[in-house]
GROMACS .gro file of C-alpha atoms in nm:
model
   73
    1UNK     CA    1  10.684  10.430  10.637
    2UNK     CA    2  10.457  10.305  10.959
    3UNK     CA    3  10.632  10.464  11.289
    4UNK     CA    4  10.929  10.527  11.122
    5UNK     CA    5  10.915  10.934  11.175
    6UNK     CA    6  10.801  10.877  11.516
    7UNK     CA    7  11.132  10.753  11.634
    8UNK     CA    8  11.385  10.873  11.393
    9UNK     CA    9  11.425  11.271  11.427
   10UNK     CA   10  11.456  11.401  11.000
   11UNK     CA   11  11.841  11.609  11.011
   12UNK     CA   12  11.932  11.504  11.374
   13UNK     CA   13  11.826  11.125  11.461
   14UNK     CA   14  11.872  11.016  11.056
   15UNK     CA   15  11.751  11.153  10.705
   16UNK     CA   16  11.321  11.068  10.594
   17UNK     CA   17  11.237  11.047  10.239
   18UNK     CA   18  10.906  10.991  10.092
   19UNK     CA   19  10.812  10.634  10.087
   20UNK     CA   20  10.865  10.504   9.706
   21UNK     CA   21  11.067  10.811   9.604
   22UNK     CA   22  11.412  10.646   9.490
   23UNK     CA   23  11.561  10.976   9.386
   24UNK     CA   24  11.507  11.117   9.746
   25UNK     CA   25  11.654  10.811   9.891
   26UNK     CA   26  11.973  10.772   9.661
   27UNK     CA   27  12.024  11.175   9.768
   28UNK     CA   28  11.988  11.110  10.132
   29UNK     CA   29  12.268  10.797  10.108
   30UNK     CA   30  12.556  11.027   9.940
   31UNK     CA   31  12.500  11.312  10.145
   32UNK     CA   32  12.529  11.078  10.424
   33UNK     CA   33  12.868  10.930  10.243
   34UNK     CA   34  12.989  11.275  10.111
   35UNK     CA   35  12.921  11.390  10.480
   36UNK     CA   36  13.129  11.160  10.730
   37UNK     CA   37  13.106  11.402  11.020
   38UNK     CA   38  12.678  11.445  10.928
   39UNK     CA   39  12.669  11.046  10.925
   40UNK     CA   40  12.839  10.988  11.280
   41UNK     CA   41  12.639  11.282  11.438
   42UNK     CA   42  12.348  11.140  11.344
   43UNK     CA   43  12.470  10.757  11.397
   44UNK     CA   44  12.540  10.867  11.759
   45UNK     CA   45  12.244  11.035  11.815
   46UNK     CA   46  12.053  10.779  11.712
   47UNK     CA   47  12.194  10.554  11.906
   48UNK     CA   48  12.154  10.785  12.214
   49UNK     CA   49  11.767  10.841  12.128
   50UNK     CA   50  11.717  10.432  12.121
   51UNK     CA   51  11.880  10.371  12.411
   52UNK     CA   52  11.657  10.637  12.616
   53UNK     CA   53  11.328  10.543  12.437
   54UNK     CA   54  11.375  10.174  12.442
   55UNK     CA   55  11.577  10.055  12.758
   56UNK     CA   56  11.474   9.709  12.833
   57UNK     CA   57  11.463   9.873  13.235
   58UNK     CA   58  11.162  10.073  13.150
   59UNK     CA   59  11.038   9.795  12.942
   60UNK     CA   60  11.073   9.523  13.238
   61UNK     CA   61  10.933   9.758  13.437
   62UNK     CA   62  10.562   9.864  13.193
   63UNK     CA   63  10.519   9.477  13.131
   64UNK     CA   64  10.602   9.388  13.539
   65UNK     CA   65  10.320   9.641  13.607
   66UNK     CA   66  10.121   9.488  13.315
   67UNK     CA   67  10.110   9.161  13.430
   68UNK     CA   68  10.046   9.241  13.819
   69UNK     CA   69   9.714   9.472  13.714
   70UNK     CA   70   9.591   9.182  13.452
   71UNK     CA   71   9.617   8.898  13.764
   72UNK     CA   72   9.535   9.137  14.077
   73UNK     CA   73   9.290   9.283  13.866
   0.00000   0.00000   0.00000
């Protein structure tokens, strides 16, 4: 649903399903519970992928920049 596949990776970052498709989704949660080891893979790497996409650093840093064009400029 919205951005949702652009920041979670389908089999690696987490599982996608089809918005509205409750049988998909109900599939995708016990696979995740049958599968402990699949679950903290992709918990982990999820976690990994956040923290390098959305560091507040980087953040600080685009909206620092931001600011100083929109008043210099």
């Amino acid at each position: 649903v919205g951005g949702i596949p652009e920041i979670i990776a389908d089999g690696e970052t987490g599982l996608l399903v089809e918005p509205e498709d409750s049988r998909a989704l109900a599939d995708a949660m016990v696979r995740l519970l049958d599968d402990a080891q699949l679950a903290e893979r992709m918990g982990t790497a999820g976690r990994n992928a956040v923290l390098k996409k959305f560091n507040y650093q980087d953040y600080f840093r685009s909206y620092h920049a931001m600011v100083h064009k929109v008043c210099d400029g």
